[in-house]
């Protein structure tokens, strides 16, 4: 009930925490637990944590295979993650339960169309890339320059001189979209919101946050993302307090540890952080784990 109240108020972070507390009680009622997973997945979805939302939908469907809300949520997550074949499969599963479910019918049709479009592009003789010239660059690029954020954008065939004010940014051109479809954007208050990708190399898993506010701290997102341990964490060690965050300086082949208490903006302003294709990326590893020690073997690591 507390989670539902937070959800109505659009306080999705607190809703996630409340639903997680309910799941920790392990009440033994599979239907109630399915609802808790579904509701938490909905809150995660509104936060842009599509991978976490999908994990909840999967768990809810395991507990109650006919739970349409969970199936719809799973299909929508796959759509956001550009997994169109999986989205179609989830829609078909739901339509076998209710053939007239409007949301599933619409999502199924949209997934079919996008899947066909992607196949058409894949069969073109040359790669198709959407470029934006200097004259049409979004205001967010200027905002990045003013914040001393360094961008590495996809090269264009149009070679143009870059103005002195944007000297540190490669602005020849860039993909109009990233792999997930989300884009950095300015909100009404003039703050940048970024799509951020979390990588978990030990398990080859990812999390994607569609709109990470530049003044939000990493630890705040970790507390929400790992309020309930993910199903792939069989050893139950991916706790917010146990994780270390890093970014890679590919040019120098060096790793830098981040302070989870820092905001996204503070990290992006690091002198060796370069944002590629408009999507900041961080790696998360468990402190002092055998995998972590092996992963960093032979690499130069700048620790806090």
PDB file of C-alpha atoms in Angstrom:
ATOM      1  CA  UNK A   1       0.000   0.000   0.000  1.00  0.00           C
ATOM      2  CA  UNK A   2       2.862   2.365   0.799  1.00  0.00           C
ATOM      3  CA  UNK A   3       4.432   1.618  -2.561  1.00  0.00           C
ATOM      4  CA  UNK A   4       1.145   2.308  -4.305  1.00  0.00           C
ATOM      5  CA  UNK A   5       0.858   5.688  -2.592  1.00  0.00           C
ATOM      6  CA  UNK A   6       4.373   6.661  -3.664  1.00  0.00           C
ATOM      7  CA  UNK A   7       3.578   5.452  -7.184  1.00  0.00           C
ATOM      8  CA  UNK A   8       0.466   7.672  -7.359  1.00  0.00           C
ATOM      9  CA  UNK A   9       2.635  10.615  -6.275  1.00  0.00           C
ATOM     10  CA  UNK A  10       5.142   9.680  -9.022  1.00  0.00           C
ATOM     11  CA  UNK A  11       7.823   9.187  -6.384  1.00  0.00           C
ATOM     12  CA  UNK A  12       9.068   6.094  -8.170  1.00  0.00           C
ATOM     13  CA  UNK A  13      12.328   5.704  -6.250  1.00  0.00           C
ATOM     14  CA  UNK A  14      10.503   5.414  -2.942  1.00  0.00           C
ATOM     15  CA  UNK A  15       7.933   3.151  -4.564  1.00  0.00           C
ATOM     16  CA  UNK A  16      10.739   0.777  -5.600  1.00  0.00           C
ATOM     17  CA  UNK A  17      12.073   0.725  -2.049  1.00  0.00           C
ATOM     18  CA  UNK A  18       8.613   0.067  -0.588  1.00  0.00           C
ATOM     19  CA  UNK A  19       7.822  -2.798  -2.964  1.00  0.00           C
ATOM     20  CA  UNK A  20      11.281  -4.249  -2.268  1.00  0.00           C
ATOM     21  CA  UNK A  21      10.597  -4.193   1.460  1.00  0.00           C
ATOM     22  CA  UNK A  22       7.387  -6.104   0.776  1.00  0.00           C
ATOM     23  CA  UNK A  23       9.263  -8.749  -1.208  1.00  0.00           C
ATOM     24  CA  UNK A  24      11.834  -9.137   1.569  1.00  0.00           C
ATOM     25  CA  UNK A  25       9.043 -10.333   3.880  1.00  0.00           C
ATOM     26  CA  UNK A  26       8.772 -13.528   1.780  1.00  0.00           C
ATOM     27  CA  UNK A  27       5.130 -13.941   2.707  1.00  0.00           C
ATOM     28  CA  UNK A  28       4.672 -17.167   0.757  1.00  0.00           C
ATOM     29  CA  UNK A  29       1.725 -15.838  -1.261  1.00  0.00           C
ATOM     30  CA  UNK A  30       2.808 -16.202  -4.919  1.00  0.00           C
ATOM     31  CA  UNK A  31       0.026 -13.955  -6.212  1.00  0.00           C
ATOM     32  CA  UNK A  32       0.938 -11.110  -3.857  1.00  0.00           C
ATOM     33  CA  UNK A  33       4.620 -11.488  -4.682  1.00  0.00           C
ATOM     34  CA  UNK A  34       3.758 -11.403  -8.390  1.00  0.00           C
ATOM     35  CA  UNK A  35       1.934  -8.109  -7.839  1.00  0.00           C
ATOM     36  CA  UNK A  36       4.882  -6.698  -5.876  1.00  0.00           C
ATOM     37  CA  UNK A  37       7.304  -7.629  -8.681  1.00  0.00           C
ATOM     38  CA  UNK A  38       4.958  -6.207 -11.310  1.00  0.00           C
ATOM     39  CA  UNK A  39       4.474  -2.950  -9.426  1.00  0.00           C
ATOM     40  CA  UNK A  40       8.177  -2.559  -8.735  1.00  0.00           C
ATOM     41  CA  UNK A  41       8.839  -3.246 -12.407  1.00  0.00           C
ATOM     42  CA  UNK A  42       6.409  -0.473 -13.328  1.00  0.00           C
ATOM     43  CA  UNK A  43       8.226   1.951 -11.017  1.00  0.00           C
ATOM     44  CA  UNK A  44      11.622   0.903 -12.416  1.00  0.00           C
ATOM     45  CA  UNK A  45      10.224   1.398 -15.918  1.00  0.00           C
ATOM     46  CA  UNK A  46       9.222   4.994 -15.120  1.00  0.00           C
ATOM     47  CA  UNK A  47      12.746   5.598 -13.786  1.00  0.00           C
ATOM     48  CA  UNK A  48      14.171   4.366 -17.088  1.00  0.00           C
ATOM     49  CA  UNK A  49      15.702   1.241 -15.496  1.00  0.00           C
ATOM     50  CA  UNK A  50      14.389  -1.032 -18.243  1.00  0.00           C
ATOM     51  CA  UNK A  51      16.657  -3.995 -17.526  1.00  0.00           C
ATOM     52  CA  UNK A  52      15.652  -4.049 -13.855  1.00  0.00           C
ATOM     53  CA  UNK A  53      12.001  -3.636 -14.845  1.00  0.00           C
ATOM     54  CA  UNK A  54      12.312  -6.602 -17.202  1.00  0.00           C
ATOM     55  CA  UNK A  55      13.844  -8.739 -14.446  1.00  0.00           C
ATOM     56  CA  UNK A  56      10.805  -7.995 -12.279  1.00  0.00           C
ATOM     57  CA  UNK A  57       8.424  -8.867 -15.096  1.00  0.00           C
ATOM     58  CA  UNK A  58      10.199 -12.199 -15.566  1.00  0.00           C
ATOM     59  CA  UNK A  59       9.948 -12.987 -11.851  1.00  0.00           C
ATOM     60  CA  UNK A  60       6.264 -11.993 -11.741  1.00  0.00           C
ATOM     61  CA  UNK A  61       5.481 -14.215 -14.733  1.00  0.00           C
ATOM     62  CA  UNK A  62       7.215 -17.148 -13.074  1.00  0.00           C
ATOM     63  CA  UNK A  63       5.038 -16.704  -9.995  1.00  0.00           C
ATOM     64  CA  UNK A  64       1.840 -16.182 -11.990  1.00  0.00           C
ATOM     65  CA  UNK A  65       2.128 -17.167 -15.679  1.00  0.00           C
ATOM     66  CA  UNK A  66      -1.251 -15.621 -16.560  1.00  0.00           C
ATOM     67  CA  UNK A  67      -0.514 -12.230 -14.983  1.00  0.00           C
ATOM     68  CA  UNK A  68      -1.247  -9.929 -17.939  1.00  0.00           C
ATOM     69  CA  UNK A  69       0.177  -6.787 -16.336  1.00  0.00           C
ATOM     70  CA  UNK A  70       3.544  -8.498 -15.953  1.00  0.00           C
ATOM     71  CA  UNK A  71       3.457  -9.739 -19.548  1.00  0.00           C
ATOM     72  CA  UNK A  72       2.573  -6.285 -20.860  1.00  0.00           C
ATOM     73  CA  UNK A  73       5.371  -4.731 -18.804  1.00  0.00           C
ATOM     74  CA  UNK A  74       7.872  -7.289 -20.092  1.00  0.00           C
ATOM     75  CA  UNK A  75       6.859  -6.594 -23.688  1.00  0.00           C
ATOM     76  CA  UNK A  76       7.247  -2.839 -23.173  1.00  0.00           C
ATOM     77  CA  UNK A  77      10.694  -3.332 -21.596  1.00  0.00           C
ATOM     78  CA  UNK A  78      11.843  -5.355 -24.590  1.00  0.00           C
ATOM     79  CA  UNK A  79      10.564  -2.579 -26.853  1.00  0.00           C
ATOM     80  CA  UNK A  80      12.620   0.021 -24.986  1.00  0.00           C
ATOM     81  CA  UNK A  81      15.671  -2.263 -25.132  1.00  0.00           C
ATOM     82  CA  UNK A  82      15.130  -2.743 -28.898  1.00  0.00           C
ATOM     83  CA  UNK A  83      14.631  -6.506 -28.455  1.00  0.00           C
ATOM     84  CA  UNK A  84      11.770  -6.600 -30.951  1.00  0.00           C
ATOM     85  CA  UNK A  85      11.685 -10.373 -31.446  1.00  0.00           C
ATOM     86  CA  UNK A  86      11.416 -10.886 -27.682  1.00  0.00           C
ATOM     87  CA  UNK A  87       8.734  -8.193 -27.469  1.00  0.00           C
ATOM     88  CA  UNK A  88       6.709 -10.041 -30.107  1.00  0.00           C
ATOM     89  CA  UNK A  89       7.075 -13.314 -28.198  1.00  0.00           C
ATOM     90  CA  UNK A  90       5.821 -11.712 -24.959  1.00  0.00           C
ATOM     91  CA  UNK A  91       2.897 -10.115 -26.808  1.00  0.00           C
ATOM     92  CA  UNK A  92       1.911 -13.414 -28.370  1.00  0.00           C
ATOM     93  CA  UNK A  93       2.050 -15.093 -24.969  1.00  0.00           C
ATOM     94  CA  UNK A  94      -0.275 -12.453 -23.539  1.00  0.00           C
ATOM     95  CA  UNK A  95      -2.634 -12.563 -26.516  1.00  0.00           C
ATOM     96  CA  UNK A  96      -3.094 -16.294 -25.974  1.00  0.00           C
ATOM     97  CA  UNK A  97      -4.547 -15.313 -22.597  1.00  0.00           C
ATOM     98  CA  UNK A  98      -6.581 -12.353 -23.861  1.00  0.00           C
ATOM     99  CA  UNK A  99      -6.706 -11.988 -27.654  1.00  0.00           C
ATOM    100  CA  UNK A 100      -8.296  -8.527 -27.423  1.00  0.00           C
ATOM    101  CA  UNK A 101      -5.843  -6.910 -24.988  1.00  0.00           C
ATOM    102  CA  UNK A 102      -5.403  -3.507 -26.677  1.00  0.00           C
ATOM    103  CA  UNK A 103      -1.904  -2.707 -25.357  1.00  0.00           C
ATOM    104  CA  UNK A 104      -0.540  -6.067 -26.499  1.00  0.00           C
ATOM    105  CA  UNK A 105      -2.147  -5.758 -29.940  1.00  0.00           C
ATOM    106  CA  UNK A 106      -0.632  -2.277 -30.403  1.00  0.00           C
ATOM    107  CA  UNK A 107       2.786  -3.285 -29.094  1.00  0.00           C
ATOM    108  CA  UNK A 108       2.823  -6.406 -31.285  1.00  0.00           C
ATOM    109  CA  UNK A 109       2.092  -4.337 -34.395  1.00  0.00           C
ATOM    110  CA  UNK A 110       4.729  -1.741 -33.503  1.00  0.00           C
ATOM    111  CA  UNK A 111       7.365  -4.407 -32.793  1.00  0.00           C
ATOM    112  CA  UNK A 112       6.619  -6.093 -36.140  1.00  0.00           C
ATOM    113  CA  UNK A 113       7.052  -2.816 -37.997  1.00  0.00           C
ATOM    114  CA  UNK A 114      10.304  -1.873 -36.248  1.00  0.00           C
ATOM    115  CA  UNK A 115      11.737  -5.353 -36.716  1.00  0.00           C
ATOM    116  CA  UNK A 116      11.060  -5.161 -40.459  1.00  0.00           C
ATOM    117  CA  UNK A 117      12.629  -1.696 -40.654  1.00  0.00           C
ATOM    118  CA  UNK A 118      15.776  -2.892 -38.896  1.00  0.00           C
ATOM    119  CA  UNK A 119      16.100  -5.862 -41.254  1.00  0.00           C
ATOM    120  CA  UNK A 120      15.729  -3.533 -44.230  1.00  0.00           C
ATOM    121  CA  UNK A 121      18.537  -1.311 -42.945  1.00  0.00           C
ATOM    122  CA  UNK A 122      20.767  -4.330 -42.224  1.00  0.00           C
ATOM    123  CA  UNK A 123      20.534  -5.394 -45.875  1.00  0.00           C
ATOM    124  CA  UNK A 124      21.551  -2.033 -47.300  1.00  0.00           C
ATOM    125  CA  UNK A 125      24.960  -2.097 -49.057  1.00  0.00           C
ATOM    126  CA  UNK A 126      26.380   0.697 -46.861  1.00  0.00           C
ATOM    127  CA  UNK A 127      25.850   1.567 -43.190  1.00  0.00           C
ATOM    128  CA  UNK A 128      23.139   4.144 -42.584  1.00  0.00           C
ATOM    129  CA  UNK A 129      24.059   6.796 -40.055  1.00  0.00           C
ATOM    130  CA  UNK A 130      22.101   9.914 -39.154  1.00  0.00           C
ATOM    131  CA  UNK A 131      24.383  12.937 -39.002  1.00  0.00           C
ATOM    132  CA  UNK A 132      23.771  16.416 -37.671  1.00  0.00           C
ATOM    133  CA  UNK A 133      25.818  19.273 -39.073  1.00  0.00           C
ATOM    134  CA  UNK A 134      27.339  22.039 -36.987  1.00  0.00           C
ATOM    135  CA  UNK A 135      24.535  24.357 -37.994  1.00  0.00           C
ATOM    136  CA  UNK A 136      21.881  22.058 -36.515  1.00  0.00           C
ATOM    137  CA  UNK A 137      23.676  20.763 -33.429  1.00  0.00           C
ATOM    138  CA  UNK A 138      21.402  20.636 -30.400  1.00  0.00           C
ATOM    139  CA  UNK A 139      21.787  23.046 -27.527  1.00  0.00           C
ATOM    140  CA  UNK A 140      22.874  20.148 -25.314  1.00  0.00           C
ATOM    141  CA  UNK A 141      26.232  20.087 -27.142  1.00  0.00           C
ATOM    142  CA  UNK A 142      26.853  23.699 -26.181  1.00  0.00           C
ATOM    143  CA  UNK A 143      25.808  22.838 -22.621  1.00  0.00           C
ATOM    144  CA  UNK A 144      28.416  20.056 -22.598  1.00  0.00           C
ATOM    145  CA  UNK A 145      31.108  22.454 -23.737  1.00  0.00           C
ATOM    146  CA  UNK A 146      30.198  24.915 -20.999  1.00  0.00           C
ATOM    147  CA  UNK A 147      30.382  22.090 -18.432  1.00  0.00           C
ATOM    148  CA  UNK A 148      33.789  20.910 -19.720  1.00  0.00           C
ATOM    149  CA  UNK A 149      32.329  17.552 -20.751  1.00  0.00           C
ATOM    150  CA  UNK A 150      34.348  15.950 -23.535  1.00  0.00           C
ATOM    151  CA  UNK A 151      32.380  14.172 -26.285  1.00  0.00           C
ATOM    152  CA  UNK A 152      33.664  11.638 -28.762  1.00  0.00           C
ATOM    153  CA  UNK A 153      31.133  11.582 -31.581  1.00  0.00           C
ATOM    154  CA  UNK A 154      30.964   9.467 -34.696  1.00  0.00           C
ATOM    155  CA  UNK A 155      32.982  10.937 -37.586  1.00  0.00           C
ATOM    156  CA  UNK A 156      31.168  12.330 -40.599  1.00  0.00           C
ATOM    157  CA  UNK A 157      32.316  12.659 -44.204  1.00  0.00           C
ATOM    158  CA  UNK A 158      31.733  16.384 -43.914  1.00  0.00           C
ATOM    159  CA  UNK A 159      34.981  17.831 -42.648  1.00  0.00           C
ATOM    160  CA  UNK A 160      34.410  21.170 -40.969  1.00  0.00           C
ATOM    161  CA  UNK A 161      36.510  23.424 -38.828  1.00  0.00           C
ATOM    162  CA  UNK A 162      35.413  23.484 -35.203  1.00  0.00           C
ATOM    163  CA  UNK A 163      35.009  26.805 -33.469  1.00  0.00           C
ATOM    164  CA  UNK A 164      37.404  27.711 -30.660  1.00  0.00           C
ATOM    165  CA  UNK A 165      34.626  27.587 -28.097  1.00  0.00           C
ATOM    166  CA  UNK A 166      34.054  23.889 -28.844  1.00  0.00           C
ATOM    167  CA  UNK A 167      37.688  22.964 -29.306  1.00  0.00           C
ATOM    168  CA  UNK A 168      37.641  19.969 -26.961  1.00  0.00           C
ATOM    169  CA  UNK A 169      34.636  18.328 -28.593  1.00  0.00           C
ATOM    170  CA  UNK A 170      34.631  16.280 -31.790  1.00  0.00           C
ATOM    171  CA  UNK A 171      31.616  17.772 -33.546  1.00  0.00           C
ATOM    172  CA  UNK A 172      31.949  16.528 -37.111  1.00  0.00           C
ATOM    173  CA  UNK A 173      28.797  14.469 -36.707  1.00  0.00           C
ATOM    174  CA  UNK A 174      27.162  11.823 -34.544  1.00  0.00           C
ATOM    175  CA  UNK A 175      24.654   9.003 -34.625  1.00  0.00           C
ATOM    176  CA  UNK A 176      21.125  10.306 -34.196  1.00  0.00           C
ATOM    177  CA  UNK A 177      20.440   7.480 -31.773  1.00  0.00           C
ATOM    178  CA  UNK A 178      22.360   5.104 -29.544  1.00  0.00           C
ATOM    179  CA  UNK A 179      21.826   1.362 -29.208  1.00  0.00           C
ATOM    180  CA  UNK A 180      18.939   1.808 -26.817  1.00  0.00           C
ATOM    181  CA  UNK A 181      17.119   4.635 -28.540  1.00  0.00           C
ATOM    182  CA  UNK A 182      17.421   7.151 -25.691  1.00  0.00           C
ATOM    183  CA  UNK A 183      19.141  10.497 -26.098  1.00  0.00           C
ATOM    184  CA  UNK A 184      20.683  13.108 -23.844  1.00  0.00           C
ATOM    185  CA  UNK A 185      18.298  16.023 -23.421  1.00  0.00           C
ATOM    186  CA  UNK A 186      17.862  19.292 -21.572  1.00  0.00           C
ATOM    187  CA  UNK A 187      14.983  19.464 -19.120  1.00  0.00           C
ATOM    188  CA  UNK A 188      12.830  22.505 -18.386  1.00  0.00           C
ATOM    189  CA  UNK A 189      15.305  23.670 -15.733  1.00  0.00           C
ATOM    190  CA  UNK A 190      18.272  23.600 -18.095  1.00  0.00           C
ATOM    191  CA  UNK A 191      19.757  20.392 -16.650  1.00  0.00           C
ATOM    192  CA  UNK A 192      21.132  17.585 -18.778  1.00  0.00           C
ATOM    193  CA  UNK A 193      19.598  14.119 -18.504  1.00  0.00           C
ATOM    194  CA  UNK A 194      21.732  11.331 -19.938  1.00  0.00           C
ATOM    195  CA  UNK A 195      21.167   7.743 -21.023  1.00  0.00           C
ATOM    196  CA  UNK A 196      23.683   5.789 -18.909  1.00  0.00           C
ATOM    197  CA  UNK A 197      24.793   2.188 -19.406  1.00  0.00           C
ATOM    198  CA  UNK A 198      25.982   0.035 -16.493  1.00  0.00           C
ATOM    199  CA  UNK A 199      28.084  -3.005 -17.395  1.00  0.00           C
ATOM    200  CA  UNK A 200      28.570  -6.056 -15.149  1.00  0.00           C
ATOM    201  CA  UNK A 201      31.420  -7.899 -16.889  1.00  0.00           C
ATOM    202  CA  UNK A 202      31.469 -10.786 -14.408  1.00  0.00           C
ATOM    203  CA  UNK A 203      27.994 -11.888 -15.517  1.00  0.00           C
ATOM    204  CA  UNK A 204      27.858 -10.255 -18.962  1.00  0.00           C
ATOM    205  CA  UNK A 205      24.780  -8.311 -17.851  1.00  0.00           C
ATOM    206  CA  UNK A 206      23.780  -4.672 -18.269  1.00  0.00           C
ATOM    207  CA  UNK A 207      21.464  -2.077 -16.797  1.00  0.00           C
ATOM    208  CA  UNK A 208      20.266   0.949 -18.709  1.00  0.00           C
ATOM    209  CA  UNK A 209      19.015   4.204 -17.215  1.00  0.00           C
ATOM    210  CA  UNK A 210      17.261   6.267 -19.874  1.00  0.00           C
ATOM    211  CA  UNK A 211      17.356   9.626 -18.056  1.00  0.00           C
ATOM    212  CA  UNK A 212      20.110   9.956 -15.435  1.00  0.00           C
ATOM    213  CA  UNK A 213      19.906  13.531 -14.098  1.00  0.00           C
ATOM    214  CA  UNK A 214      23.348  15.136 -14.125  1.00  0.00           C
ATOM    215  CA  UNK A 215      23.031  16.137 -10.457  1.00  0.00           C
ATOM    216  CA  UNK A 216      21.968  12.661  -9.292  1.00  0.00           C
ATOM    217  CA  UNK A 217      24.505  10.561  -7.391  1.00  0.00           C
ATOM    218  CA  UNK A 218      25.530   7.103  -8.534  1.00  0.00           C
ATOM    219  CA  UNK A 219      24.883   5.621  -5.095  1.00  0.00           C
ATOM    220  CA  UNK A 220      21.249   6.774  -5.235  1.00  0.00           C
ATOM    221  CA  UNK A 221      20.694   4.837  -8.453  1.00  0.00           C
ATOM    222  CA  UNK A 222      22.514   1.791  -7.112  1.00  0.00           C
ATOM    223  CA  UNK A 223      20.255   1.756  -4.047  1.00  0.00           C
ATOM    224  CA  UNK A 224      17.217   1.618  -6.322  1.00  0.00           C
ATOM    225  CA  UNK A 225      18.661  -0.814  -8.880  1.00  0.00           C
ATOM    226  CA  UNK A 226      19.806  -3.284  -6.236  1.00  0.00           C
ATOM    227  CA  UNK A 227      17.022  -2.851  -3.703  1.00  0.00           C
ATOM    228  CA  UNK A 228      16.334  -6.473  -4.633  1.00  0.00           C
ATOM    229  CA  UNK A 229      19.208  -8.650  -5.833  1.00  0.00           C
ATOM    230  CA  UNK A 230      18.997  -9.492  -9.554  1.00  0.00           C
ATOM    231  CA  UNK A 231      18.199 -13.108 -10.501  1.00  0.00           C
ATOM    232  CA  UNK A 232      21.620 -13.577 -12.130  1.00  0.00           C
ATOM    233  CA  UNK A 233      23.392 -12.788  -8.824  1.00  0.00           C
ATOM    234  CA  UNK A 234      23.264 -16.345  -7.497  1.00  0.00           C
ATOM    235  CA  UNK A 235      25.970 -15.633  -4.893  1.00  0.00           C
ATOM    236  CA  UNK A 236      23.963 -12.630  -3.620  1.00  0.00           C
ATOM    237  CA  UNK A 237      26.952 -10.326  -3.520  1.00  0.00           C
ATOM    238  CA  UNK A 238      25.817  -7.403  -5.687  1.00  0.00           C
ATOM    239  CA  UNK A 239      24.937  -5.054  -2.856  1.00  0.00           C
ATOM    240  CA  UNK A 240      25.286  -1.273  -3.289  1.00  0.00           C
ATOM    241  CA  UNK A 241      27.877  -1.161  -0.487  1.00  0.00           C
ATOM    242  CA  UNK A 242      29.893  -3.963  -2.112  1.00  0.00           C
ATOM    243  CA  UNK A 243      30.219  -2.466  -5.565  1.00  0.00           C
ATOM    244  CA  UNK A 244      33.026  -0.473  -7.114  1.00  0.00           C
ATOM    245  CA  UNK A 245      32.429   1.661 -10.200  1.00  0.00           C
ATOM    246  CA  UNK A 246      34.981   2.321 -12.936  1.00  0.00           C
ATOM    247  CA  UNK A 247      35.345   3.908 -16.330  1.00  0.00           C
ATOM    248  CA  UNK A 248      37.908   3.040 -18.957  1.00  0.00           C
ATOM    249  CA  UNK A 249      40.251   5.460 -20.677  1.00  0.00           C
ATOM    250  CA  UNK A 250      40.589   3.530 -23.930  1.00  0.00           C
ATOM    251  CA  UNK A 251      43.218   5.849 -25.372  1.00  0.00           C
ATOM    252  CA  UNK A 252      45.608   5.095 -22.519  1.00  0.00           C
ATOM    253  CA  UNK A 253      44.217   1.625 -21.711  1.00  0.00           C
ATOM    254  CA  UNK A 254      43.742   2.674 -18.085  1.00  0.00           C
ATOM    255  CA  UNK A 255      40.909   2.281 -15.568  1.00  0.00           C
ATOM    256  CA  UNK A 256      39.634   4.940 -13.180  1.00  0.00           C
ATOM    257  CA  UNK A 257      37.581   4.202 -10.062  1.00  0.00           C
ATOM    258  CA  UNK A 258      34.601   6.472  -9.422  1.00  0.00           C
ATOM    259  CA  UNK A 259      33.276   7.738  -6.134  1.00  0.00           C
ATOM    260  CA  UNK A 260      29.666   6.430  -5.881  1.00  0.00           C
ATOM    261  CA  UNK A 261      28.842   9.529  -3.823  1.00  0.00           C
ATOM    262  CA  UNK A 262      29.672  11.769  -6.773  1.00  0.00           C
ATOM    263  CA  UNK A 263      27.072  13.043  -9.197  1.00  0.00           C
ATOM    264  CA  UNK A 264      27.053  12.099 -12.857  1.00  0.00           C
ATOM    265  CA  UNK A 265      28.201  15.620 -13.740  1.00  0.00           C
ATOM    266  CA  UNK A 266      31.229  15.341 -11.449  1.00  0.00           C
ATOM    267  CA  UNK A 267      32.236  12.100 -13.157  1.00  0.00           C
ATOM    268  CA  UNK A 268      31.701  13.440 -16.680  1.00  0.00           C
ATOM    269  CA  UNK A 269      33.915  16.419 -15.861  1.00  0.00           C
ATOM    270  CA  UNK A 270      36.851  14.132 -15.026  1.00  0.00           C
ATOM    271  CA  UNK A 271      39.800  15.083 -17.210  1.00  0.00           C
ATOM    272  CA  UNK A 272      40.044  11.558 -18.689  1.00  0.00           C
ATOM    273  CA  UNK A 273      36.327  10.856 -19.161  1.00  0.00           C
ATOM    274  CA  UNK A 274      35.163  10.951 -22.768  1.00  0.00           C
ATOM    275  CA  UNK A 275      31.478  10.395 -23.560  1.00  0.00           C
ATOM    276  CA  UNK A 276      31.085   8.225 -26.641  1.00  0.00           C
ATOM    277  CA  UNK A 277      27.995   8.245 -28.876  1.00  0.00           C
ATOM    278  CA  UNK A 278      26.110  10.318 -26.304  1.00  0.00           C
ATOM    279  CA  UNK A 279      25.964   7.490 -23.751  1.00  0.00           C
ATOM    280  CA  UNK A 280      28.147   7.502 -20.604  1.00  0.00           C
ATOM    281  CA  UNK A 281      29.205   3.989 -19.601  1.00  0.00           C
ATOM    282  CA  UNK A 282      30.431   2.663 -16.255  1.00  0.00           C
ATOM    283  CA  UNK A 283      31.553  -0.760 -15.113  1.00  0.00           C
ATOM    284  CA  UNK A 284      30.429  -2.260 -11.793  1.00  0.00           C
ATOM    285  CA  UNK A 285      32.425  -4.963 -10.024  1.00  0.00           C
ATOM    286  CA  UNK A 286      32.294  -6.518  -6.561  1.00  0.00           C
ATOM    287  CA  UNK A 287      35.073  -5.314  -4.257  1.00  0.00           C
ATOM    288  CA  UNK A 288      37.967  -7.733  -3.738  1.00  0.00           C
ATOM    289  CA  UNK A 289      36.217 -10.515  -5.653  1.00  0.00           C
ATOM    290  CA  UNK A 290      38.333 -13.119  -7.495  1.00  0.00           C
ATOM    291  CA  UNK A 291      36.834 -11.954 -10.785  1.00  0.00           C
ATOM    292  CA  UNK A 292      37.705  -8.317 -10.030  1.00  0.00           C
ATOM    293  CA  UNK A 293      41.314  -9.186  -9.221  1.00  0.00           C
ATOM    294  CA  UNK A 294      41.593 -11.212 -12.422  1.00  0.00           C
ATOM    295  CA  UNK A 295      39.851  -8.505 -14.466  1.00  0.00           C
ATOM    296  CA  UNK A 296      42.325  -5.815 -13.394  1.00  0.00           C
ATOM    297  CA  UNK A 297      45.382  -8.046 -13.734  1.00  0.00           C
ATOM    298  CA  UNK A 298      47.870  -6.320 -16.017  1.00  0.00           C
ATOM    299  CA  UNK A 299      45.826  -3.122 -16.226  1.00  0.00           C
ATOM    300  CA  UNK A 300      46.794   0.240 -14.822  1.00  0.00           C
ATOM    301  CA  UNK A 301      44.093   1.238 -12.356  1.00  0.00           C
ATOM    302  CA  UNK A 302      43.709   4.681 -10.777  1.00  0.00           C
ATOM    303  CA  UNK A 303      41.885   4.029  -7.493  1.00  0.00           C
ATOM    304  CA  UNK A 304      40.266   6.512  -5.123  1.00  0.00           C
TER     305      UNK A 304
END
